[in-house]
PDB file of C-alpha atoms in Angstrom:
ATOM      1  CA  UNK A   1       0.000   0.000   0.000  1.00 38.00           C
ATOM      2  CA  UNK A   2       1.421   3.357  -1.040  1.00 44.00           C
ATOM      3  CA  UNK A   3       1.912   5.864   1.824  1.00 44.00           C
ATOM      4  CA  UNK A   4       0.328   9.296   1.501  1.00 44.00           C
ATOM      5  CA  UNK A   5       2.745  11.711  -0.110  1.00 61.00           C
ATOM      6  CA  UNK A   6       0.679  14.802   0.618  1.00 83.00           C
ATOM      7  CA  UNK A   7      -0.955  15.973   3.816  1.00 94.00           C
ATOM      8  CA  UNK A   8      -4.710  16.219   4.023  1.00 97.00           C
ATOM      9  CA  UNK A   9      -6.643  19.466   3.617  1.00 98.00           C
ATOM     10  CA  UNK A  10      -9.679  20.144   5.802  1.00 98.00           C
ATOM     11  CA  UNK A  11     -12.262  22.111   3.808  1.00 98.00           C
ATOM     12  CA  UNK A  12     -15.085  23.754   5.759  1.00 98.00           C
ATOM     13  CA  UNK A  13     -17.784  25.527   3.742  1.00 98.00           C
ATOM     14  CA  UNK A  14     -21.277  25.198   2.317  1.00 96.00           C
ATOM     15  CA  UNK A  15     -22.474  22.145   0.390  1.00 96.00           C
ATOM     16  CA  UNK A  16     -24.950  22.332  -2.484  1.00 95.00           C
ATOM     17  CA  UNK A  17     -26.811  19.383  -3.993  1.00 94.00           C
ATOM     18  CA  UNK A  18     -26.703  20.906  -7.486  1.00 94.00           C
ATOM     19  CA  UNK A  19     -23.825  23.059  -8.612  1.00 89.00           C
ATOM     20  CA  UNK A  20     -20.139  23.749  -8.101  1.00 92.00           C
ATOM     21  CA  UNK A  21     -19.832  26.219  -5.242  1.00 94.00           C
ATOM     22  CA  UNK A  22     -18.450  26.018  -1.716  1.00 95.00           C
ATOM     23  CA  UNK A  23     -17.182  22.581  -0.786  1.00 96.00           C
ATOM     24  CA  UNK A  24     -18.310  21.129  -4.107  1.00 95.00           C
ATOM     25  CA  UNK A  25     -15.806  23.335  -5.950  1.00 96.00           C
ATOM     26  CA  UNK A  26     -12.962  23.316  -3.427  1.00 97.00           C
ATOM     27  CA  UNK A  27     -12.956  19.583  -2.704  1.00 97.00           C
ATOM     28  CA  UNK A  28     -13.061  18.646  -6.378  1.00 96.00           C
ATOM     29  CA  UNK A  29     -10.159  20.953  -7.241  1.00 97.00           C
ATOM     30  CA  UNK A  30      -7.956  19.810  -4.376  1.00 98.00           C
ATOM     31  CA  UNK A  31      -8.556  16.129  -5.087  1.00 97.00           C
ATOM     32  CA  UNK A  32      -7.929  16.524  -8.826  1.00 96.00           C
ATOM     33  CA  UNK A  33      -4.607  18.149  -7.926  1.00 97.00           C
ATOM     34  CA  UNK A  34      -3.700  15.195  -5.712  1.00 96.00           C
ATOM     35  CA  UNK A  35      -4.543  16.370  -2.196  1.00 97.00           C
ATOM     36  CA  UNK A  36      -6.516  14.210   0.249  1.00 97.00           C
ATOM     37  CA  UNK A  37      -9.486  16.133   1.631  1.00 98.00           C
ATOM     38  CA  UNK A  38     -11.553  16.036   4.799  1.00 98.00           C
ATOM     39  CA  UNK A  39     -14.769  17.924   3.994  1.00 98.00           C
ATOM     40  CA  UNK A  40     -17.086  19.413   6.623  1.00 98.00           C
ATOM     41  CA  UNK A  41     -20.240  21.259   5.492  1.00 98.00           C
ATOM     42  CA  UNK A  42     -21.397  24.326   7.401  1.00 98.00           C
ATOM     43  CA  UNK A  43     -24.835  24.277   5.767  1.00 97.00           C
ATOM     44  CA  UNK A  44     -26.523  22.202   3.049  1.00 96.00           C
ATOM     45  CA  UNK A  45     -28.608  23.775   0.269  1.00 93.00           C
ATOM     46  CA  UNK A  46     -30.320  22.282  -2.798  1.00 91.00           C
ATOM     47  CA  UNK A  47     -28.590  24.933  -4.943  1.00 91.00           C
ATOM     48  CA  UNK A  48     -26.902  28.324  -4.726  1.00 87.00           C
ATOM     49  CA  UNK A  49     -29.332  30.987  -3.393  1.00 86.00           C
ATOM     50  CA  UNK A  50     -28.738  33.004  -6.558  1.00 84.00           C
ATOM     51  CA  UNK A  51     -30.823  30.427  -8.438  1.00 87.00           C
ATOM     52  CA  UNK A  52     -33.851  31.063  -6.227  1.00 87.00           C
ATOM     53  CA  UNK A  53     -35.225  30.226  -2.783  1.00 89.00           C
ATOM     54  CA  UNK A  54     -34.731  26.724  -1.412  1.00 89.00           C
ATOM     55  CA  UNK A  55     -34.715  24.933   1.904  1.00 92.00           C
ATOM     56  CA  UNK A  56     -31.590  25.412   4.012  1.00 91.00           C
ATOM     57  CA  UNK A  57     -30.491  22.449   6.106  1.00 94.00           C
ATOM     58  CA  UNK A  58     -28.763  23.946   9.125  1.00 96.00           C
ATOM     59  CA  UNK A  59     -26.699  22.334  11.853  1.00 96.00           C
ATOM     60  CA  UNK A  60     -27.365  23.119  15.484  1.00 97.00           C
ATOM     61  CA  UNK A  61     -24.418  25.130  16.808  1.00 98.00           C
ATOM     62  CA  UNK A  62     -23.820  22.624  19.607  1.00 98.00           C
ATOM     63  CA  UNK A  63     -23.704  19.724  17.139  1.00 98.00           C
ATOM     64  CA  UNK A  64     -21.347  21.586  14.834  1.00 98.00           C
ATOM     65  CA  UNK A  65     -19.125  22.403  17.807  1.00 98.00           C
ATOM     66  CA  UNK A  66     -19.079  18.747  18.879  1.00 98.00           C
ATOM     67  CA  UNK A  67     -18.012  17.698  15.382  1.00 98.00           C
ATOM     68  CA  UNK A  68     -15.173  20.224  15.568  1.00 98.00           C
ATOM     69  CA  UNK A  69     -14.130  18.810  18.953  1.00 98.00           C
ATOM     70  CA  UNK A  70     -14.124  15.326  17.415  1.00 98.00           C
ATOM     71  CA  UNK A  71     -11.723  16.543  14.744  1.00 98.00           C
ATOM     72  CA  UNK A  72      -9.521  18.198  17.370  1.00 98.00           C
ATOM     73  CA  UNK A  73      -9.321  14.909  19.285  1.00 98.00           C
ATOM     74  CA  UNK A  74      -8.889  12.739  16.176  1.00 97.00           C
ATOM     75  CA  UNK A  75      -5.718  10.624  16.133  1.00 96.00           C
ATOM     76  CA  UNK A  76      -5.197  11.608  12.486  1.00 96.00           C
ATOM     77  CA  UNK A  77      -5.105  15.375  13.019  1.00 97.00           C
ATOM     78  CA  UNK A  78      -1.341  15.327  12.499  1.00 95.00           C
ATOM     79  CA  UNK A  79      -1.957  14.264   8.879  1.00 96.00           C
ATOM     80  CA  UNK A  80      -3.457  17.659   8.088  1.00 98.00           C
ATOM     81  CA  UNK A  81      -1.235  20.115   6.229  1.00 98.00           C
ATOM     82  CA  UNK A  82      -3.828  22.831   5.527  1.00 98.00           C
ATOM     83  CA  UNK A  83      -7.292  24.084   6.427  1.00 98.00           C
ATOM     84  CA  UNK A  84      -9.503  26.076   4.042  1.00 98.00           C
ATOM     85  CA  UNK A  85     -12.693  27.782   5.207  1.00 98.00           C
ATOM     86  CA  UNK A  86     -15.396  29.534   3.205  1.00 98.00           C
ATOM     87  CA  UNK A  87     -19.108  30.105   3.790  1.00 97.00           C
ATOM     88  CA  UNK A  88     -20.454  29.805   7.341  1.00 98.00           C
ATOM     89  CA  UNK A  89     -24.016  28.982   8.304  1.00 96.00           C
ATOM     90  CA  UNK A  90     -24.085  30.669  11.706  1.00 97.00           C
ATOM     91  CA  UNK A  91     -22.241  33.226  13.808  1.00 98.00           C
ATOM     92  CA  UNK A  92     -20.955  30.608  16.265  1.00 98.00           C
ATOM     93  CA  UNK A  93     -19.262  28.392  13.687  1.00 98.00           C
ATOM     94  CA  UNK A  94     -16.169  30.595  13.096  1.00 98.00           C
ATOM     95  CA  UNK A  95     -15.170  30.505  16.791  1.00 98.00           C
ATOM     96  CA  UNK A  96     -15.396  26.699  16.775  1.00 98.00           C
ATOM     97  CA  UNK A  97     -13.271  26.512  13.629  1.00 98.00           C
ATOM     98  CA  UNK A  98     -10.728  28.837  15.225  1.00 98.00           C
ATOM     99  CA  UNK A  99     -10.201  26.217  17.936  1.00 98.00           C
ATOM    100  CA  UNK A 100      -9.628  23.582  15.266  1.00 98.00           C
ATOM    101  CA  UNK A 101      -7.088  25.698  13.400  1.00 98.00           C
ATOM    102  CA  UNK A 102      -5.105  26.361  16.562  1.00 98.00           C
ATOM    103  CA  UNK A 103      -5.195  22.695  17.617  1.00 98.00           C
ATOM    104  CA  UNK A 104      -4.080  21.566  14.162  1.00 98.00           C
ATOM    105  CA  UNK A 105      -1.188  24.039  14.242  1.00 97.00           C
ATOM    106  CA  UNK A 106      -0.059  22.570  17.560  1.00 97.00           C
ATOM    107  CA  UNK A 107       0.150  19.178  15.826  1.00 96.00           C
ATOM    108  CA  UNK A 108       1.770  20.628  12.706  1.00 96.00           C
ATOM    109  CA  UNK A 109       3.380  24.076  13.119  1.00 96.00           C
ATOM    110  CA  UNK A 110       3.830  24.288   9.332  1.00 96.00           C
ATOM    111  CA  UNK A 111       0.090  23.966   8.677  1.00 98.00           C
ATOM    112  CA  UNK A 112      -1.369  26.591   6.332  1.00 98.00           C
ATOM    113  CA  UNK A 113      -4.733  28.100   7.160  1.00 98.00           C
ATOM    114  CA  UNK A 114      -6.600  29.830   4.326  1.00 98.00           C
ATOM    115  CA  UNK A 115      -9.607  31.983   5.201  1.00 98.00           C
ATOM    116  CA  UNK A 116     -11.867  32.761   2.256  1.00 98.00           C
ATOM    117  CA  UNK A 117     -14.222  35.261   3.951  1.00 97.00           C
ATOM    118  CA  UNK A 118     -17.339  34.508   1.936  1.00 97.00           C
ATOM    119  CA  UNK A 119     -19.594  37.306   3.087  1.00 96.00           C
ATOM    120  CA  UNK A 120     -20.469  39.785   0.341  1.00 93.00           C
ATOM    121  CA  UNK A 121     -19.971  41.369  -3.047  1.00 92.00           C
ATOM    122  CA  UNK A 122     -20.653  44.637  -4.845  1.00 87.00           C
ATOM    123  CA  UNK A 123     -24.109  44.810  -3.292  1.00 84.00           C
ATOM    124  CA  UNK A 124     -22.806  44.538   0.281  1.00 89.00           C
ATOM    125  CA  UNK A 125     -22.999  41.741   2.856  1.00 94.00           C
ATOM    126  CA  UNK A 126     -25.169  38.745   1.983  1.00 92.00           C
ATOM    127  CA  UNK A 127     -24.669  36.971   5.309  1.00 95.00           C
ATOM    128  CA  UNK A 128     -25.877  38.205   8.723  1.00 96.00           C
ATOM    129  CA  UNK A 129     -23.742  40.959  10.217  1.00 97.00           C
ATOM    130  CA  UNK A 130     -22.909  38.897  13.309  1.00 98.00           C
ATOM    131  CA  UNK A 131     -21.555  36.057  11.128  1.00 98.00           C
ATOM    132  CA  UNK A 132     -19.367  38.474   9.170  1.00 97.00           C
ATOM    133  CA  UNK A 133     -18.096  39.953  12.424  1.00 98.00           C
ATOM    134  CA  UNK A 134     -17.275  36.461  13.725  1.00 98.00           C
ATOM    135  CA  UNK A 135     -15.217  35.711  10.604  1.00 98.00           C
ATOM    136  CA  UNK A 136     -13.422  39.043  10.982  1.00 97.00           C
ATOM    137  CA  UNK A 137     -12.752  38.640  14.694  1.00 97.00           C
ATOM    138  CA  UNK A 138     -11.987  34.921  15.010  1.00 98.00           C
ATOM    139  CA  UNK A 139     -10.522  33.802  11.684  1.00 98.00           C
ATOM    140  CA  UNK A 140      -8.863  36.664   9.807  1.00 98.00           C
ATOM    141  CA  UNK A 141      -6.363  37.269  12.683  1.00 97.00           C
ATOM    142  CA  UNK A 142      -5.122  33.647  12.607  1.00 97.00           C
ATOM    143  CA  UNK A 143      -5.114  33.174   8.819  1.00 98.00           C
ATOM    144  CA  UNK A 144      -1.865  32.577   6.956  1.00 98.00           C
ATOM    145  CA  UNK A 145      -3.667  33.458   3.731  1.00 98.00           C
ATOM    146  CA  UNK A 146      -6.924  35.369   3.243  1.00 98.00           C
ATOM    147  CA  UNK A 147      -8.728  35.514  -0.088  1.00 98.00           C
ATOM    148  CA  UNK A 148     -11.413  38.235   0.056  1.00 97.00           C
ATOM    149  CA  UNK A 149     -12.877  39.910  -2.957  1.00 96.00           C
ATOM    150  CA  UNK A 150     -12.432  43.681  -3.097  1.00 95.00           C
ATOM    151  CA  UNK A 151     -15.874  44.334  -1.627  1.00 96.00           C
ATOM    152  CA  UNK A 152     -15.326  41.973   1.293  1.00 97.00           C
ATOM    153  CA  UNK A 153     -11.995  43.672   1.930  1.00 97.00           C
ATOM    154  CA  UNK A 154     -13.766  47.046   1.892  1.00 96.00           C
ATOM    155  CA  UNK A 155     -16.111  45.824   4.608  1.00 96.00           C
ATOM    156  CA  UNK A 156     -13.261  44.352   6.656  1.00 97.00           C
ATOM    157  CA  UNK A 157     -11.338  47.653   6.721  1.00 96.00           C
ATOM    158  CA  UNK A 158     -14.358  49.963   6.681  1.00 95.00           C
ATOM    159  CA  UNK A 159     -13.441  52.100   3.677  1.00 93.00           C
ATOM    160  CA  UNK A 160     -13.965  52.198  -0.073  1.00 94.00           C
ATOM    161  CA  UNK A 161     -11.115  50.816  -2.180  1.00 95.00           C
ATOM    162  CA  UNK A 162     -11.077  52.415  -5.613  1.00 93.00           C
ATOM    163  CA  UNK A 163      -7.430  51.815  -6.551  1.00 94.00           C
ATOM    164  CA  UNK A 164      -4.983  48.957  -6.305  1.00 94.00           C
ATOM    165  CA  UNK A 165      -2.767  51.016  -4.015  1.00 94.00           C
ATOM    166  CA  UNK A 166      -5.674  51.368  -1.620  1.00 95.00           C
ATOM    167  CA  UNK A 167      -6.277  47.620  -1.869  1.00 95.00           C
ATOM    168  CA  UNK A 168      -2.607  46.964  -1.097  1.00 94.00           C
ATOM    169  CA  UNK A 169      -2.610  49.221   1.948  1.00 93.00           C
ATOM    170  CA  UNK A 170      -5.885  47.745   3.207  1.00 94.00           C
ATOM    171  CA  UNK A 171      -4.726  44.165   2.751  1.00 94.00           C
ATOM    172  CA  UNK A 172      -1.460  44.786   4.560  1.00 92.00           C
ATOM    173  CA  UNK A 173      -3.323  46.335   7.486  1.00 92.00           C
ATOM    174  CA  UNK A 174      -5.249  43.135   8.275  1.00 92.00           C
ATOM    175  CA  UNK A 175      -2.376  40.884   9.278  1.00 87.00           C
ATOM    176  CA  UNK A 176      -2.332  37.638   7.237  1.00 94.00           C
ATOM    177  CA  UNK A 177       1.064  36.971   5.675  1.00 94.00           C
ATOM    178  CA  UNK A 178      -0.539  36.605   2.247  1.00 96.00           C
ATOM    179  CA  UNK A 179      -3.666  38.285   0.910  1.00 97.00           C
ATOM    180  CA  UNK A 180      -5.143  37.289  -2.440  1.00 98.00           C
ATOM    181  CA  UNK A 181      -7.753  39.903  -3.366  1.00 97.00           C
ATOM    182  CA  UNK A 182     -10.109  39.103  -6.231  1.00 95.00           C
ATOM    183  CA  UNK A 183     -11.976  41.700  -8.308  1.00 93.00           C
ATOM    184  CA  UNK A 184      -8.981  44.022  -8.057  1.00 94.00           C
ATOM    185  CA  UNK A 185      -8.854  47.163 -10.196  1.00 92.00           C
ATOM    186  CA  UNK A 186      -7.859  46.098 -13.743  1.00 90.00           C
ATOM    187  CA  UNK A 187      -5.035  47.785 -15.621  1.00 90.00           C
ATOM    188  CA  UNK A 188      -5.975  46.242 -18.954  1.00 89.00           C
ATOM    189  CA  UNK A 189      -9.105  47.398 -20.768  1.00 88.00           C
ATOM    190  CA  UNK A 190     -12.003  44.995 -20.394  1.00 89.00           C
ATOM    191  CA  UNK A 191     -10.203  42.969 -17.763  1.00 90.00           C
ATOM    192  CA  UNK A 192     -10.304  41.946 -14.129  1.00 92.00           C
ATOM    193  CA  UNK A 193      -7.564  40.897 -11.781  1.00 92.00           C
ATOM    194  CA  UNK A 194      -6.400  38.996  -8.720  1.00 97.00           C
ATOM    195  CA  UNK A 195      -3.983  40.927  -6.514  1.00 97.00           C
ATOM    196  CA  UNK A 196      -1.557  38.982  -4.305  1.00 97.00           C
ATOM    197  CA  UNK A 197       0.197  40.726  -1.423  1.00 95.00           C
ATOM    198  CA  UNK A 198       3.012  39.100   0.537  1.00 91.00           C
ATOM    199  CA  UNK A 199       6.210  40.245   2.191  1.00 84.00           C
ATOM    200  CA  UNK A 200       7.676  42.815  -0.168  1.00 81.00           C
ATOM    201  CA  UNK A 201       5.759  41.719  -3.274  1.00 91.00           C
ATOM    202  CA  UNK A 202       2.547  42.901  -4.955  1.00 95.00           C
ATOM    203  CA  UNK A 203       1.479  40.883  -8.002  1.00 96.00           C
ATOM    204  CA  UNK A 204      -1.548  41.488 -10.217  1.00 96.00           C
ATOM    205  CA  UNK A 205      -2.770  38.639 -12.435  1.00 96.00           C
ATOM    206  CA  UNK A 206      -5.262  39.864 -15.051  1.00 95.00           C
ATOM    207  CA  UNK A 207      -7.523  38.248 -17.608  1.00 92.00           C
ATOM    208  CA  UNK A 208     -10.481  39.203 -19.777  1.00 91.00           C
ATOM    209  CA  UNK A 209     -13.690  40.019 -17.909  1.00 90.00           C
ATOM    210  CA  UNK A 210     -16.616  37.714 -18.664  1.00 88.00           C
ATOM    211  CA  UNK A 211     -20.047  39.129 -17.882  1.00 88.00           C
ATOM    212  CA  UNK A 212     -22.570  37.310 -15.689  1.00 85.00           C
ATOM    213  CA  UNK A 213     -20.210  34.589 -14.472  1.00 89.00           C
ATOM    214  CA  UNK A 214     -21.560  31.576 -12.573  1.00 85.00           C
ATOM    215  CA  UNK A 215     -20.962  31.288  -8.840  1.00 87.00           C
ATOM    216  CA  UNK A 216     -18.075  29.436  -7.258  1.00 89.00           C
ATOM    217  CA  UNK A 217     -15.106  31.224  -8.821  1.00 92.00           C
ATOM    218  CA  UNK A 218     -13.775  32.477  -5.480  1.00 95.00           C
ATOM    219  CA  UNK A 219     -14.135  29.043  -3.874  1.00 96.00           C
ATOM    220  CA  UNK A 220     -12.284  27.498  -6.801  1.00 97.00           C
ATOM    221  CA  UNK A 221      -9.493  30.079  -6.847  1.00 97.00           C
ATOM    222  CA  UNK A 222      -8.775  29.732  -3.121  1.00 98.00           C
ATOM    223  CA  UNK A 223      -8.556  25.947  -3.430  1.00 98.00           C
ATOM    224  CA  UNK A 224      -6.337  25.906  -6.524  1.00 98.00           C
ATOM    225  CA  UNK A 225      -4.019  28.596  -5.151  1.00 98.00           C
ATOM    226  CA  UNK A 226      -3.653  26.620  -1.917  1.00 98.00           C
ATOM    227  CA  UNK A 227      -3.003  23.390  -3.815  1.00 98.00           C
ATOM    228  CA  UNK A 228      -0.221  25.014  -5.835  1.00 97.00           C
ATOM    229  CA  UNK A 229       1.468  26.373  -2.723  1.00 97.00           C
ATOM    230  CA  UNK A 230       1.235  22.984  -1.023  1.00 97.00           C
ATOM    231  CA  UNK A 231       2.932  21.505  -4.077  1.00 96.00           C
ATOM    232  CA  UNK A 232       5.896  23.750  -3.324  1.00 96.00           C
ATOM    233  CA  UNK A 233       5.725  26.150  -6.251  1.00 96.00           C
ATOM    234  CA  UNK A 234       6.631  29.800  -5.746  1.00 95.00           C
ATOM    235  CA  UNK A 235       3.806  32.243  -5.119  1.00 95.00           C
ATOM    236  CA  UNK A 236       4.141  33.946  -8.523  1.00 95.00           C
ATOM    237  CA  UNK A 237       3.663  30.624 -10.301  1.00 96.00           C
ATOM    238  CA  UNK A 238       0.852  29.697  -7.919  1.00 97.00           C
ATOM    239  CA  UNK A 239      -0.961  32.960  -8.671  1.00 97.00           C
ATOM    240  CA  UNK A 240      -0.496  32.684 -12.431  1.00 97.00           C
ATOM    241  CA  UNK A 241      -1.550  29.044 -12.742  1.00 97.00           C
ATOM    242  CA  UNK A 242      -4.479  29.339 -10.323  1.00 97.00           C
ATOM    243  CA  UNK A 243      -5.780  32.421 -12.148  1.00 97.00           C
ATOM    244  CA  UNK A 244      -5.342  30.687 -15.506  1.00 96.00           C
ATOM    245  CA  UNK A 245      -7.201  27.586 -14.302  1.00 96.00           C
ATOM    246  CA  UNK A 246     -10.186  29.520 -12.999  1.00 95.00           C
ATOM    247  CA  UNK A 247     -10.397  31.794 -16.039  1.00 95.00           C
ATOM    248  CA  UNK A 248     -10.148  28.867 -18.446  1.00 95.00           C
ATOM    249  CA  UNK A 249     -12.959  26.991 -16.685  1.00 94.00           C
ATOM    250  CA  UNK A 250     -15.042  30.176 -16.606  1.00 93.00           C
ATOM    251  CA  UNK A 251     -14.492  30.829 -20.314  1.00 92.00           C
ATOM    252  CA  UNK A 252     -15.435  27.276 -21.236  1.00 93.00           C
ATOM    253  CA  UNK A 253     -18.555  27.430 -19.081  1.00 90.00           C
ATOM    254  CA  UNK A 254     -19.586  30.738 -20.657  1.00 88.00           C
ATOM    255  CA  UNK A 255     -19.056  29.341 -24.164  1.00 90.00           C
ATOM    256  CA  UNK A 256     -21.386  26.453 -23.345  1.00 90.00           C
ATOM    257  CA  UNK A 257     -23.939  28.801 -21.792  1.00 89.00           C
ATOM    258  CA  UNK A 258     -23.835  26.952 -18.487  1.00 88.00           C
ATOM    259  CA  UNK A 259     -25.244  28.373 -15.263  1.00 88.00           C
ATOM    260  CA  UNK A 260     -22.797  26.354 -13.118  1.00 88.00           C
ATOM    261  CA  UNK A 261     -19.095  25.616 -13.446  1.00 89.00           C
ATOM    262  CA  UNK A 262     -18.785  22.204 -15.155  1.00 85.00           C
ATOM    263  CA  UNK A 263     -15.702  21.111 -13.253  1.00 90.00           C
ATOM    264  CA  UNK A 264     -16.035  17.453 -14.209  1.00 89.00           C
ATOM    265  CA  UNK A 265     -15.794  18.404 -17.906  1.00 89.00           C
ATOM    266  CA  UNK A 266     -12.888  20.803 -17.415  1.00 91.00           C
ATOM    267  CA  UNK A 267     -10.685  18.993 -14.904  1.00 93.00           C
ATOM    268  CA  UNK A 268      -7.715  19.276 -17.267  1.00 94.00           C
ATOM    269  CA  UNK A 269      -7.880  23.053 -16.803  1.00 95.00           C
ATOM    270  CA  UNK A 270      -7.053  22.563 -13.142  1.00 96.00           C
ATOM    271  CA  UNK A 271      -3.895  20.568 -13.753  1.00 94.00           C
ATOM    272  CA  UNK A 272      -2.639  22.022 -17.051  1.00 95.00           C
ATOM    273  CA  UNK A 273      -4.292  25.366 -17.836  1.00 95.00           C
ATOM    274  CA  UNK A 274      -3.528  26.872 -21.230  1.00 93.00           C
ATOM    275  CA  UNK A 275      -5.175  30.284 -20.793  1.00 92.00           C
ATOM    276  CA  UNK A 276      -2.972  33.357 -20.997  1.00 90.00           C
ATOM    277  CA  UNK A 277      -2.727  35.568 -17.916  1.00 93.00           C
ATOM    278  CA  UNK A 278      -1.100  39.007 -17.768  1.00 92.00           C
ATOM    279  CA  UNK A 279       1.103  39.283 -14.669  1.00 94.00           C
ATOM    280  CA  UNK A 280       2.240  42.694 -13.409  1.00 94.00           C
ATOM    281  CA  UNK A 281       4.408  43.747 -10.493  1.00 93.00           C
ATOM    282  CA  UNK A 282       2.970  46.679  -8.583  1.00 94.00           C
ATOM    283  CA  UNK A 283       4.661  49.034  -6.143  1.00 88.00           C
ATOM    284  CA  UNK A 284       4.710  47.535  -2.648  1.00 88.00           C
ATOM    285  CA  UNK A 285       4.901  49.925   0.332  1.00 85.00           C
ATOM    286  CA  UNK A 286       8.112  48.220   1.458  1.00 79.00           C
ATOM    287  CA  UNK A 287       9.722  49.280  -1.831  1.00 75.00           C
ATOM    288  CA  UNK A 288       8.973  52.970  -1.413  1.00 68.00           C
ATOM    289  CA  UNK A 289      11.985  55.148  -0.794  1.00 60.00           C
ATOM    290  CA  UNK A 290      12.143  56.933   2.574  1.00 60.00           C
ATOM    291  CA  UNK A 291      10.645  60.385   2.416  1.00 55.00           C
ATOM    292  CA  UNK A 292       8.327  59.572  -0.484  1.00 51.00           C
ATOM    293  CA  UNK A 293       4.570  59.423   0.034  1.00 46.00           C
TER     294      UNK A 293
END
């Protein structure tokens, strides 16, 4: 029997019966790229709420907390190399997950925790305020990587972000060592971008904007970016290939007229994307000369 060559990834987010969002997107991507996954749903829905009302299957907070305690006490917790969180179904879930992240890091100090703060978009918050505050207060401070979109970042810092320099300053103020901000301000006409901040580097990966995209792109990007980093590639390559994978799948879905990402049809785009991505290096505050504003 072959031993595991890669550590497991715990993925904690929503589960839909139909579609490719939340855990459905993240788990598929990580497994295609060779990473064992432990998947824990925070809520179960027949489909994404954007498709119309449907029954939400919720977990009692005490039951969810007990499941988290089971994972903390599990004899296999040392197998875990990363944790990825996304959508939460209640305001008490983030605090429980915070305990899991800290326990897992005690077992494996090199563990990577990625917080995808799924809470809003251009129209504002689409989760209850207390749940967004719990993500901000319990999970963002302990994240190694956070992957908000620009509008979620605006809410987290409490100010409008109309330029990439403002995005850079806002991201650096939050604390995670790496911030991958989607829906950044494009520099190419008709484009959109993902802006990665880390250390002394600011990288913008851009591609063509596709109108009315299906849901799940942020879930997919966070998972693929994490998978690339776990594979040991440098962050520039991880950003470029993850952006290319997501854009390629999006473009193929749009060409087919699909209302959901067809990951099963486009799995090759996860492992060997062919789409072109424009990568730019932006001015990082650490690179500014003393005395210059």
